Coordinates of C-alpha atoms in Angstrom, one line a residue:
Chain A
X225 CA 7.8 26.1 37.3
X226 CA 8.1 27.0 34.0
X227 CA 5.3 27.8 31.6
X228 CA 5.7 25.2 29.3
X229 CA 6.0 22.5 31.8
X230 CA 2.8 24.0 33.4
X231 CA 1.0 24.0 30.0
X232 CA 2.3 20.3 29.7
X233 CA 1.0 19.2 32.7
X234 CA -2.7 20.8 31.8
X235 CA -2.8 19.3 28.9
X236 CA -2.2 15.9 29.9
X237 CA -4.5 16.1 32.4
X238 CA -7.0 16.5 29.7
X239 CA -6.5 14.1 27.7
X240 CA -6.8 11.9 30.3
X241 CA -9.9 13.0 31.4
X242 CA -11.1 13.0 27.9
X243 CA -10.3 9.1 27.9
X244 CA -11.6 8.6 30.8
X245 CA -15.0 9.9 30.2
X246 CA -15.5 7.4 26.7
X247 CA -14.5 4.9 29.0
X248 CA -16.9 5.8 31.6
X249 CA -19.8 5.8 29.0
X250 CA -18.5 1.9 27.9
X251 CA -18.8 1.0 30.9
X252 CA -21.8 1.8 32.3
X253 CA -23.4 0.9 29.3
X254 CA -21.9 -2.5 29.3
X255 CA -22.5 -2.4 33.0
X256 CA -26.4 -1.6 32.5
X257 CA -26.8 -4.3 29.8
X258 CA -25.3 -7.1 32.0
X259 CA -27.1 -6.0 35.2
X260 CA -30.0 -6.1 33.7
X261 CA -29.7 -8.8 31.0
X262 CA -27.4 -11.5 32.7
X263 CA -30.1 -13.0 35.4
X264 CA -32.3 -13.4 32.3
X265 CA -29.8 -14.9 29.9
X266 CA -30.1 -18.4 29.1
X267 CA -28.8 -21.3 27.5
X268 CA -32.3 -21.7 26.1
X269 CA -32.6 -18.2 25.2
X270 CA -29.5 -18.5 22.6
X271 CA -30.7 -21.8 21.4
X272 CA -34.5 -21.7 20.9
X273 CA -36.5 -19.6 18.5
X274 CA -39.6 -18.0 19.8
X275 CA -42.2 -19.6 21.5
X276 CA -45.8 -19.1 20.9
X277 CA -46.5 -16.6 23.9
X278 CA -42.8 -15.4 23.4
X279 CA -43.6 -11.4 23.6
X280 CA -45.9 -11.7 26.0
X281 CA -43.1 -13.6 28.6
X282 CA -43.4 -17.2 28.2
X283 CA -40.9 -19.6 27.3
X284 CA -38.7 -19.6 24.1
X285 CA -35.6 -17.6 22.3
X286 CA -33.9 -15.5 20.0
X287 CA -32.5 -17.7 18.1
X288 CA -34.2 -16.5 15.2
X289 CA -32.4 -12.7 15.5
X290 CA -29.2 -14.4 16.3
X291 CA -29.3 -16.4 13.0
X292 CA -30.5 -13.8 11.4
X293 CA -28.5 -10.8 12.0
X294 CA -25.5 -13.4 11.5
X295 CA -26.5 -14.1 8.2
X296 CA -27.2 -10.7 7.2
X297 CA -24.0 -8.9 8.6
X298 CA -21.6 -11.9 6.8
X299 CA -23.3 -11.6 3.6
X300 CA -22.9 -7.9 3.2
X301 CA -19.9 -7.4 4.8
X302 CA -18.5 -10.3 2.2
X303 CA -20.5 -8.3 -0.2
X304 CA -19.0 -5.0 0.6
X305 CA -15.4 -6.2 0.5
X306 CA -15.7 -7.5 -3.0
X307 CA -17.5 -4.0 -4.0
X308 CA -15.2 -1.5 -2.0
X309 CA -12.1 -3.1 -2.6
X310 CA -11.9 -2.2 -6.3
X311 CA -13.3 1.5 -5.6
X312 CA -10.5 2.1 -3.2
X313 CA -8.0 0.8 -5.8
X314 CA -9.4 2.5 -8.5
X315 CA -8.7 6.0 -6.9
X316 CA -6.0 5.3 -5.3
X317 CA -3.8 3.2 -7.5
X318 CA -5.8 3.9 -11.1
X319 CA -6.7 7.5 -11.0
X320 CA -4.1 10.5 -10.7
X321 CA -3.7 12.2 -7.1
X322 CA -5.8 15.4 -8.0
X323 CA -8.3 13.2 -10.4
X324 CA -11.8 15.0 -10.3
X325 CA -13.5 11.9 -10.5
X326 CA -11.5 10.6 -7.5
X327 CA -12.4 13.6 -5.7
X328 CA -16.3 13.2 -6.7
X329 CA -16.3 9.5 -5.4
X330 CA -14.8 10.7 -2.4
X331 CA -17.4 13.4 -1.6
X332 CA -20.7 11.3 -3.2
X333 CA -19.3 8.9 -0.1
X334 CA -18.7 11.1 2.6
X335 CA -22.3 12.4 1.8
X336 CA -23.5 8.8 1.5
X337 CA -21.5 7.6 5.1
X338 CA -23.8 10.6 6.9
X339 CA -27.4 9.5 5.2
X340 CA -29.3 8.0 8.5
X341 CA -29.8 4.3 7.6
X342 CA -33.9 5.2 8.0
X343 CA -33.5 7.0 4.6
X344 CA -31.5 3.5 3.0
X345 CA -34.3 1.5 4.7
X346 CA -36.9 3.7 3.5
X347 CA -35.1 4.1 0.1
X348 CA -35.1 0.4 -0.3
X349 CA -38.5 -0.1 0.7
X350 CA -40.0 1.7 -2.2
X351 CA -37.5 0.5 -4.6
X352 CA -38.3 -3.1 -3.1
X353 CA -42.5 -2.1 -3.6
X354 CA -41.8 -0.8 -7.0
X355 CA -40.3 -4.3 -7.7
X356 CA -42.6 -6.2 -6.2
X357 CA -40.5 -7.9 -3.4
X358 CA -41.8 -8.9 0.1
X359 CA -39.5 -8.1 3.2
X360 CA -37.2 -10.8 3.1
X361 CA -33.4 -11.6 3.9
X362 CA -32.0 -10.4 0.7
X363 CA -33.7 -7.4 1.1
X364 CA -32.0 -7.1 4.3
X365 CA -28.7 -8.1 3.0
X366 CA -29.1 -5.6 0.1
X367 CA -29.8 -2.4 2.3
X368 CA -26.8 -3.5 4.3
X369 CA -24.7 -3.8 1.8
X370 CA -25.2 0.0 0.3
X371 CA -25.2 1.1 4.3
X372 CA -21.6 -0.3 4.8
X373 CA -20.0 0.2 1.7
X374 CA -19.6 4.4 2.4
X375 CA -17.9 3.3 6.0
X376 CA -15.5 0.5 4.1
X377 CA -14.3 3.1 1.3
X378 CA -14.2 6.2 3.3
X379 CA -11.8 4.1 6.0
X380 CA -9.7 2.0 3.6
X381 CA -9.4 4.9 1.5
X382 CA -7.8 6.8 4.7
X383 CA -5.2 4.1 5.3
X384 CA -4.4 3.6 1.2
X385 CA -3.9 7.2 0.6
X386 CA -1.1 7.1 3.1
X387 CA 0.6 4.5 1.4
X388 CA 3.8 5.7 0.5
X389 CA 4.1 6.5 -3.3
X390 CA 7.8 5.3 -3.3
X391 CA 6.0 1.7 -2.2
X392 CA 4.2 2.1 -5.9
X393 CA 7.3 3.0 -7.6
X394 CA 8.9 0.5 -6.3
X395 CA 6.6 -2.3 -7.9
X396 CA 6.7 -0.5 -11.3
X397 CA 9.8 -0.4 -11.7
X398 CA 10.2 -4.1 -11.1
X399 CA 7.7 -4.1 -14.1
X400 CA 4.8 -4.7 -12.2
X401 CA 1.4 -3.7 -13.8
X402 CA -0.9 -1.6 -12.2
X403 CA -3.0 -5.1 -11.0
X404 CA 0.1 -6.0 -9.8
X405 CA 1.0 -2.9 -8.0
X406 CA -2.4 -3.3 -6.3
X407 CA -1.8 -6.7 -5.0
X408 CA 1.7 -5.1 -2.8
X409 CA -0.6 -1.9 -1.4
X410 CA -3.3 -4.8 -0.7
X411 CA -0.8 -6.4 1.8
X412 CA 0.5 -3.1 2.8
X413 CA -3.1 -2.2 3.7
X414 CA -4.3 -5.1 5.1
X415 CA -4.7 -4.7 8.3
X416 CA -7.0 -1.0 7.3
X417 CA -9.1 -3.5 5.8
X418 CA -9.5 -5.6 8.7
X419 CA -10.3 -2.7 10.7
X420 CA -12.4 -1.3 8.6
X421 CA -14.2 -4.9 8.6
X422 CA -14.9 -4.4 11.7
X423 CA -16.2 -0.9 12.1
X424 CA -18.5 -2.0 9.0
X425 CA -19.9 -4.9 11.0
X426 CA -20.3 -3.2 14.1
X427 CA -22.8 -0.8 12.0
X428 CA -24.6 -3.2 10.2
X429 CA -24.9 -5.7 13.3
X430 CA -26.4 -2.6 15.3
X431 CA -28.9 -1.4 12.9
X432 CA -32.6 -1.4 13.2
X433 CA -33.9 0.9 11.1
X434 CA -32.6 -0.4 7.4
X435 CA -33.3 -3.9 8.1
X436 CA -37.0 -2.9 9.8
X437 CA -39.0 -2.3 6.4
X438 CA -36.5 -4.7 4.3
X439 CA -35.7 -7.8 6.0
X440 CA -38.6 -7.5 8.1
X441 CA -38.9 -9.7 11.2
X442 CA -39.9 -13.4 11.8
X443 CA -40.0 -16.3 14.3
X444 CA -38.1 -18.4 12.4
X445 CA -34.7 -18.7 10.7
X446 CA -34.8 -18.1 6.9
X447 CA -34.1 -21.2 4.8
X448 CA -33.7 -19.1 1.3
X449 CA -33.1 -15.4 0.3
X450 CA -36.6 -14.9 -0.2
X451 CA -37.7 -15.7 3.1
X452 CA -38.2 -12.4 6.1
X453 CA -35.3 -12.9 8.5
X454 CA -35.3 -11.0 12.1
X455 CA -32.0 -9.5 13.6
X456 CA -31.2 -8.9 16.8
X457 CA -31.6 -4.9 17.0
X458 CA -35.3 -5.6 16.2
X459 CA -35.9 -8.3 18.2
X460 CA -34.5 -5.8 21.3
X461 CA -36.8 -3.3 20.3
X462 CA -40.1 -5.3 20.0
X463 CA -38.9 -6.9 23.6
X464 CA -37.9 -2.9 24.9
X465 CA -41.4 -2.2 23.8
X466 CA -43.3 -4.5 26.1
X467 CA -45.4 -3.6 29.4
X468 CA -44.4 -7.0 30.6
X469 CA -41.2 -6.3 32.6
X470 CA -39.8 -9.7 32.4
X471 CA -39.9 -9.3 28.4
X472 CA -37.8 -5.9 29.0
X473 CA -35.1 -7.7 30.8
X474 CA -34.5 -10.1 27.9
X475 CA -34.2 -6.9 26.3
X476 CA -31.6 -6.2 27.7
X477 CA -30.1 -10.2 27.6
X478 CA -30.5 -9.7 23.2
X479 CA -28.5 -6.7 23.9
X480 CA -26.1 -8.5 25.8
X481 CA -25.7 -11.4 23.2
X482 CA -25.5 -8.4 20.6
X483 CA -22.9 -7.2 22.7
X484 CA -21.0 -10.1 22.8
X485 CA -21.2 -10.8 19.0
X486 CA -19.7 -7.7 17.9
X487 CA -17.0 -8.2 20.9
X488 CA -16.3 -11.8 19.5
X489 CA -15.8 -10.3 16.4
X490 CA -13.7 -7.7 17.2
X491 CA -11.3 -10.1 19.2
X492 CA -11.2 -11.9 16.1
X493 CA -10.7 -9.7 13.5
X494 CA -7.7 -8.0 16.0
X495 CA -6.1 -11.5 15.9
X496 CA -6.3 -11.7 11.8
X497 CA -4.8 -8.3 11.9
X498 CA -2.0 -9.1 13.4
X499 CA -1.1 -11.9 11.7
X500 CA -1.5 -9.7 8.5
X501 CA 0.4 -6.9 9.5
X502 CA 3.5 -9.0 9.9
X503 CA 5.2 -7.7 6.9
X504 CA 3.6 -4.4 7.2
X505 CA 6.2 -1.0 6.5
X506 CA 6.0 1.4 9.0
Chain B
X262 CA 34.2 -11.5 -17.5
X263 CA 30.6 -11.5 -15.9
X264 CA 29.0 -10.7 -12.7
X265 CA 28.4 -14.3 -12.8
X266 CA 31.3 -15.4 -12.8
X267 CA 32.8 -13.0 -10.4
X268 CA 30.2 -14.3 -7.8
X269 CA 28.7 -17.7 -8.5
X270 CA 29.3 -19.5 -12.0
X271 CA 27.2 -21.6 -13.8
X272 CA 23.6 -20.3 -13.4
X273 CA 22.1 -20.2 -17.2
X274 CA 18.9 -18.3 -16.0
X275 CA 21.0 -15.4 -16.1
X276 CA 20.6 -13.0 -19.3
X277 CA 24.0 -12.0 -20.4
X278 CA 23.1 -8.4 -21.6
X279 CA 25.9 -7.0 -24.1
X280 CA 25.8 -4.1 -26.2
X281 CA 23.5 -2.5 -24.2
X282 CA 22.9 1.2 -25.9
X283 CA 20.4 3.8 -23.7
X284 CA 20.5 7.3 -25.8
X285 CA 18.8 10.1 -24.6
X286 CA 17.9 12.8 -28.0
X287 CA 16.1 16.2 -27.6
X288 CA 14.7 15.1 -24.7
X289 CA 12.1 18.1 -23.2
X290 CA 9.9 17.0 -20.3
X291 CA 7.7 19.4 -18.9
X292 CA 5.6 19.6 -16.0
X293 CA 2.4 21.6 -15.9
X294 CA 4.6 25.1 -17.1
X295 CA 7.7 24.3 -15.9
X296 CA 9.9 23.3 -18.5
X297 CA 12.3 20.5 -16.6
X298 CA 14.4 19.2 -18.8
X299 CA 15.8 21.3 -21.6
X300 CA 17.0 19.4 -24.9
X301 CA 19.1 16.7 -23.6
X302 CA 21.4 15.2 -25.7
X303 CA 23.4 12.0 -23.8
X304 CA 24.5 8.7 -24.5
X305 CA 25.0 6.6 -21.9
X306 CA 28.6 4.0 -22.3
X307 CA 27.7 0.7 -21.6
X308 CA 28.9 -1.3 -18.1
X309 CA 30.3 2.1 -17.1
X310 CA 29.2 3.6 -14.1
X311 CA 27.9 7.4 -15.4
X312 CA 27.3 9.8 -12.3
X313 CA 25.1 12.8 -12.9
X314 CA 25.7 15.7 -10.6
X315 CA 24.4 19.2 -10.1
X316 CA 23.1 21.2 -7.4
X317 CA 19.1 20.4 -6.3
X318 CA 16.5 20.7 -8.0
X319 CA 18.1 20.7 -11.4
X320 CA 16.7 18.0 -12.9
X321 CA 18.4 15.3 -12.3
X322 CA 15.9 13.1 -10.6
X323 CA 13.6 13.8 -13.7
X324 CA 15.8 12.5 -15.7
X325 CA 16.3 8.9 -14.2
X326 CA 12.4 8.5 -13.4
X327 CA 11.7 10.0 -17.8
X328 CA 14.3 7.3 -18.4
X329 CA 12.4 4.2 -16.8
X330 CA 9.0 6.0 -17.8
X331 CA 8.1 6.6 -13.9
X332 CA 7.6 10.2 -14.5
X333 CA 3.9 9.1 -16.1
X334 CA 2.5 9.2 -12.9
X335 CA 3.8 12.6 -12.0
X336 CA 0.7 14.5 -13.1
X337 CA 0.9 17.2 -16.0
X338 CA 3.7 16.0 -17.4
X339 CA 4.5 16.3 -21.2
X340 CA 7.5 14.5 -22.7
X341 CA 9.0 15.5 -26.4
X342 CA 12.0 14.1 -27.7
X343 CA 13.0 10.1 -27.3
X344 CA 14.9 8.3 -25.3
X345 CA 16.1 5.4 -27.3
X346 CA 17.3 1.8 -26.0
X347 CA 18.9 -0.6 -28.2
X348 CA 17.9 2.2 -31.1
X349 CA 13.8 1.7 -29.5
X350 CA 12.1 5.0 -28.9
X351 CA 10.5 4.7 -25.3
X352 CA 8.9 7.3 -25.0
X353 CA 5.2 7.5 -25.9
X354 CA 4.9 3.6 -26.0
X355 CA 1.8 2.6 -23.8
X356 CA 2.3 -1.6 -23.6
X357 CA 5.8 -1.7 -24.3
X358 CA 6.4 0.0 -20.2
X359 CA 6.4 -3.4 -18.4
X360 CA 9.5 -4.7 -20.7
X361 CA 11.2 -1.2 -20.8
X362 CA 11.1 -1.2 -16.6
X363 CA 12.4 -4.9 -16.7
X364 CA 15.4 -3.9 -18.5
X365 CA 16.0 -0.6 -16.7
X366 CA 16.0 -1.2 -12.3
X367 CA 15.5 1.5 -10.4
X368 CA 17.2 2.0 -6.9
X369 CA 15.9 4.7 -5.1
X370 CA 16.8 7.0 -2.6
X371 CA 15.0 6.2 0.7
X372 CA 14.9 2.3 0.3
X373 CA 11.4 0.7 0.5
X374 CA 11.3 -2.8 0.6
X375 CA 7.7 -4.5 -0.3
X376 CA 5.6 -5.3 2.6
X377 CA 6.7 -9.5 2.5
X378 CA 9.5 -11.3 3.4
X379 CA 13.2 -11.3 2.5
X380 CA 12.4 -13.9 -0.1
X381 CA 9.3 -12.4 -1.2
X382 CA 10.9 -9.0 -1.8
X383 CA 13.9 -10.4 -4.3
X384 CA 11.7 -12.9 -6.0
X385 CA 8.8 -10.5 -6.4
X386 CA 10.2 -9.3 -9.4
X387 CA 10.7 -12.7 -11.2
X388 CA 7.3 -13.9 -10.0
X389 CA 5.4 -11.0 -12.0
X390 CA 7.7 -12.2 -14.6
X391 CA 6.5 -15.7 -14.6
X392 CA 8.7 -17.6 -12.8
X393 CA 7.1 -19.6 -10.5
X394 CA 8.9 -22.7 -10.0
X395 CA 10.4 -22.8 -6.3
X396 CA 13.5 -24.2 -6.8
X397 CA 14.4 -22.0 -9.6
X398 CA 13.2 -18.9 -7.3
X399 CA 15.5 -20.2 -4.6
X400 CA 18.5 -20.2 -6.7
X401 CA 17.8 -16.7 -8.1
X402 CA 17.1 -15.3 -4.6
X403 CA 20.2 -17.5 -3.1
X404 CA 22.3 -15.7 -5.9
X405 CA 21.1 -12.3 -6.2
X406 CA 21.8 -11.4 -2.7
X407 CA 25.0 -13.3 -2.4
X408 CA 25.9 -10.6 -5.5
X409 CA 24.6 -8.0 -2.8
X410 CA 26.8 -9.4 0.3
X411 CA 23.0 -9.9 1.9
X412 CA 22.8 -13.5 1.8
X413 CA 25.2 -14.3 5.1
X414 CA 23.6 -11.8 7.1
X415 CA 20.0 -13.0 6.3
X416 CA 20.2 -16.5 4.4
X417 CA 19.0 -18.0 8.1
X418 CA 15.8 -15.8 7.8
X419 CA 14.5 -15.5 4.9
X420 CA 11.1 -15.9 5.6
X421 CA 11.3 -12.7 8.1
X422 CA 9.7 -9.4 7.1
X423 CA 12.2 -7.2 5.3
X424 CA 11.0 -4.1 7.2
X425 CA 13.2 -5.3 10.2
X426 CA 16.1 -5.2 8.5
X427 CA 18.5 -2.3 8.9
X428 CA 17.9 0.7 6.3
X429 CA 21.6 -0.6 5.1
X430 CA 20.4 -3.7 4.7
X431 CA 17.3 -2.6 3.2
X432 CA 18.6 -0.6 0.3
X433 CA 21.2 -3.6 -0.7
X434 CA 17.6 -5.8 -0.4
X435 CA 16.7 -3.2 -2.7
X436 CA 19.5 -3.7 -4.9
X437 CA 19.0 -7.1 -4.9
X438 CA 15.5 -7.2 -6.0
X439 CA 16.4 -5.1 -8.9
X440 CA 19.2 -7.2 -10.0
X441 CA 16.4 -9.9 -9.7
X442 CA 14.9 -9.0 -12.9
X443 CA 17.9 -8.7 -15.0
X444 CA 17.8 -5.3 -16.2
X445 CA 20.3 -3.9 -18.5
X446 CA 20.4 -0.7 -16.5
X447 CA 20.8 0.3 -13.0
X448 CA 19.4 4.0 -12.3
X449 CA 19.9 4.7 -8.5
X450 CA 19.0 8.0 -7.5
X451 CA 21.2 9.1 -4.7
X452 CA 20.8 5.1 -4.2
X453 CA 24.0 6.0 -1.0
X454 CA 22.6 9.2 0.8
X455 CA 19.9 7.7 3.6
X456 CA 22.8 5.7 4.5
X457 CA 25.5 5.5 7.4
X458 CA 28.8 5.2 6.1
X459 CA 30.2 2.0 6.3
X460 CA 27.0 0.9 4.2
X461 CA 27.4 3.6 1.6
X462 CA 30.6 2.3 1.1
X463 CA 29.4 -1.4 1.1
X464 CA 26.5 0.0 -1.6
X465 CA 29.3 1.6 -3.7
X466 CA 31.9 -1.1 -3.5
X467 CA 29.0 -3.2 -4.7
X468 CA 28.4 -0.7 -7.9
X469 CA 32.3 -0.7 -8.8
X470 CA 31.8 -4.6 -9.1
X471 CA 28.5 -4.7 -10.7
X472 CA 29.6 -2.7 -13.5
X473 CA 31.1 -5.7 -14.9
X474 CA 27.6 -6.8 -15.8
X475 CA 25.6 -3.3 -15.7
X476 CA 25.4 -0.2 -16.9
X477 CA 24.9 2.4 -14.0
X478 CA 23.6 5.6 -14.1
X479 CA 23.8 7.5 -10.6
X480 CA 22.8 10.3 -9.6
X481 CA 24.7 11.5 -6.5
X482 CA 24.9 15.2 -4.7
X483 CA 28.3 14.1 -2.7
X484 CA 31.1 14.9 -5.3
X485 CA 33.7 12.5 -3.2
X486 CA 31.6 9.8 -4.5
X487 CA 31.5 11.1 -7.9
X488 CA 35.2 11.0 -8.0
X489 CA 35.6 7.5 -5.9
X490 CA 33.3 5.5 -8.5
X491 CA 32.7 7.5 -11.7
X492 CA 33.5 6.4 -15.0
X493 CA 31.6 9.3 -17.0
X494 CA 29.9 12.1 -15.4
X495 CA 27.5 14.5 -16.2
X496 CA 27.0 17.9 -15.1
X497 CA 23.6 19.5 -14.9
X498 CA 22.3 23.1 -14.5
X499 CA 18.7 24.1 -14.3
X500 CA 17.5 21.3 -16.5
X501 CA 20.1 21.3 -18.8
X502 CA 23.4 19.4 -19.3
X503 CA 26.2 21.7 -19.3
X504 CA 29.4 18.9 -19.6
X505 CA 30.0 15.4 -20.1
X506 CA 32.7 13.3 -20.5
X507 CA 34.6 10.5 -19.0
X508 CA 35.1 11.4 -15.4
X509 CA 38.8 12.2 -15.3
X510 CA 38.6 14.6 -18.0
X511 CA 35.7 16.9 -16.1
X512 CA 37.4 16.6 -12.8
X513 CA 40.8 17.6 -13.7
X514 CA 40.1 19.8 -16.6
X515 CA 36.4 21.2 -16.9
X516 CA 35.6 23.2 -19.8
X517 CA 32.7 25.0 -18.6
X518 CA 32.7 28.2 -16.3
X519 CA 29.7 26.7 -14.4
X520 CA 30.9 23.0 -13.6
X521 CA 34.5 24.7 -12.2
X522 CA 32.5 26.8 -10.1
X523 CA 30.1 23.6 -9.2
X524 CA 33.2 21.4 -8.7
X525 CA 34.8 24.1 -6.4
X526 CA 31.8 24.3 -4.2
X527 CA 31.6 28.3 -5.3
X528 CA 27.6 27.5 -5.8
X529 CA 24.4 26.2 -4.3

């Protein structure tokens, strides 16, 4: 056989092993989360918050994380959008290709998109002491916010930069304004924003450590922006945490219902970018 | 004597544009250090198809993009000289861009339809411009691609993506959605050359008849073209124009050493 076919072979080989190996790692740790979590999964552990001897294995929920986290996750990934979106357009359709500006932005959020969310939770904190503010679901929300907005502009940067500059020229010289040029590469882009939507969620629904000083934790569902509201990472760490082992294997059930969530979401938000990519160019 | 007529009478939305006059004086564009475009001097017949032609890189393409001001997103680029249409100096102007682009279409090379539907894509143009009532956009659209031979092959889909429709089809969409707006001006920049055959020669059939209405500069690198469809052409060398003059006169009889040479195919 000839080299090159030999070569060929080898590296396809690879590459499948390569895939192989992430998929390995999904699946046993879905297959550790379910094993583990499904027995104690319940109806009334999705619809009840905590009872009194919760932590210590008696009867109750999570309600209160599942709420909470919810709440959290849609209000800064809403927030997010309506911040990122006009950054991405603003270097991409607003500034030149070699603007120092855009260049700066893009570098402050690369820098920003590697800061461990401990440092945004910890940042917060002291900016939330200096204020005077108690833990509480805008707090959360806040922090959440600033953690996602690096992975929304970085990613729908990445998909607007490759949007062919012919695509702009075409909408100028219909006479289309800059504004105007920006609503075409929004639909062009679309389905980069869903997908970074996603990628955002799946970061904020997953982390503990911003929300642990900011949102803080509670038993019950917050009823205002000022109130403490628990998520779901928390709520499996605080279970993880326990010597009781029955608590430790509802661990592993918030896990799975975190699981699920993002997977909900992801099904979702695939569906909503298909519909949107309809028109999409190639 | 109207594109309107010759297709589909009795539409009054449509601007009749006469007199048109696009002058090109001293024009200089450079970019960075490169000096482009070297003291152009050309005026432009109205509802005459004007080819420019010269071997790549010579500044053709600059040209047509100074001339609907889309060479002010090319970065570094310094413009001296005017460009005047209807005796109005646009170059410089900052708000005045929108209406200049509205009165000069631009056809490029590669088409690239916007990411909606057929109907979206020819009435994009007039819905920027503020027209917004449905029926109105369905007679423009209706008419605009019946004037590019689109609307049989696509009046039962209308609401379809235009990406799936052939590149042929594409660049007459194209075409289409720049006739949408009612310029005075076609520029097409080797609008033909991504095409197969048979829909070049649709494209340039279309161009002969749409000359009625529109002026139409083309730039073009096949010279069988230029001879097929040209009314005036130019001929450019290293930024500058070396001959003008109706088209008969420079293919028969050029004046310049350079364009005989160009026209023989004794340079690259």
């Amino acid at each position: 056989m000839k080299l090159k076919f030999i070569e060929e072979k080898i590296f396809n080989v690879l590459m499948i092993v390569a895939t192989l190996i992430v998929f390995g790692f999904f699946a046993s740790i879905v297959w550790t989360i379910v094993k583990t979590g499904l027995p104690s999964l319940s109806w009334e552990m999705i619809s009840q918050l905590p009872g009194g001897g919760f932590y210590l294995g008696k009867e109750g929920g999570i309600l209160n994380a599942i709420m909470g986290s919810l709440m959290i996750v849609l209000a800064s990934a809403l927030l997010g959008l309506l911040i990122s979106i006009p950054i991405v357009f603003y270097i991409n359709v607003y500034l030149k290709k070699k603007s120092k500006l855009a260049y700066f932005t893009r570098l402050s959020f690369d820098v920003l998109f590697g800061i461990p969310s401990i440092v945004y939770g910890a940042f917060a904190f002291t900016i939330m002491i200096a204020l005077g503010l108690k833990t509480s679901l805008l707090g959360g929300i806040i922090v959440i916010t600033l953690l996602i907005i690096p992975i929304f502009v970085r990613s729908m940067d990445e998909v607007a930069k490759s949007v062919p500059s012919d695509l702009l020229d075409a909408a100028y010289s219909l006479g289309a304004t800059k504004l105007e040029a920006c609503k075409v590469v929004l639909r062009q882009i679309a389905p980069g924003i869903a997908t970074a939507t996603l990628l955002s969620v799946g970061k904020a629904i997953g982390d503990a450590a911003a929300v642990m000083f900011t949102a803080g934790f509670t038993d019950n569902i917050p009823t205002s922006l000022d109130q403490p509201a628990a998520t779901l990472p928390l709520s499996v760490f605080f279970q993880l945490s326990s010597p009781i082992p029955e608590v430790r294997e509802r661990a592993y059930a918030a896990a799975l219902v975190l699981t699920l969530i993002v997977l909900v979401l992801s099904i979702v938000g695939r569906i909503i970018t298909n519909r949107f990519s309809k028109n999409k160019l190639i | 004597m109207s594109l309107k007529k010759s297709f589909r009478p009795g539409y009054k939305f449509v601007r009749q544009s006469e007199g048109a006059e696009l002058e090109v004086r001293n024009l200089n564009v450079h970019i960075k250090n490169n000096h482009i475009l070297k003291n152009v001097n050309l005026v432009l017949p109205d509802k005459k198809i004007t080819c420019i032609i010269g071997p790549s890189g010579c500044g053709k393409t600059t040209l047509l993009k100074t001339m609907n001001r889309l060479i002010d997103s090319v970065e570094g680029v310094r413009i001296d000289g005017g460009i005047l249409l209807n005796n109005e100096n646009i170059v410089g102007s900052g708000e005045k861009i929108i209406n200049l682009r509205r009165k000069i279409g631009l056809v490029s090379q590669k088409p690239c339809p916007l990411p909606m539907s057929i109907f979206d894509n020819v009435a994009y143009g007039c819905r920027i411009h503020g027209i917004r009532n449905r029926r109105k956009l369905r007679m423009i659209v209706q008419y605009y691609l019946e004037a590019v031979g689109l609307w049989d092959e696509v009046s039962n889909r209308l609401n379809t993506p235009a990406a799936r429709l052939s590149v042929g089809q594409q660049q007459r969409l194209c075409l289409a959605r720049s006739l949408a707006v009612e310029p005075q001006f076609i520029l097409a920049d080797e609008a033909t050359s991504a095409l197969d055959p048979i829909s070049s020669r649709n494209v340039e059939e279309l161009f002969v008849k749409l000359k009625q209405d529109y002026s139409i500069i083309m730039v073009t690198h096949t010279l069988h073209q230029a001879k097929r469809i040209a009314d005036h052409v130019v001929f450019m060398y290293l930024g500058e124009i070396i001959e003008a003059g109706p088209a008969n006169e420079i293919f028969t009889n050029p004046q310049h050493q350079l364009t005989k040479e160009y026209l023989s195919g004794a340079f690259n």
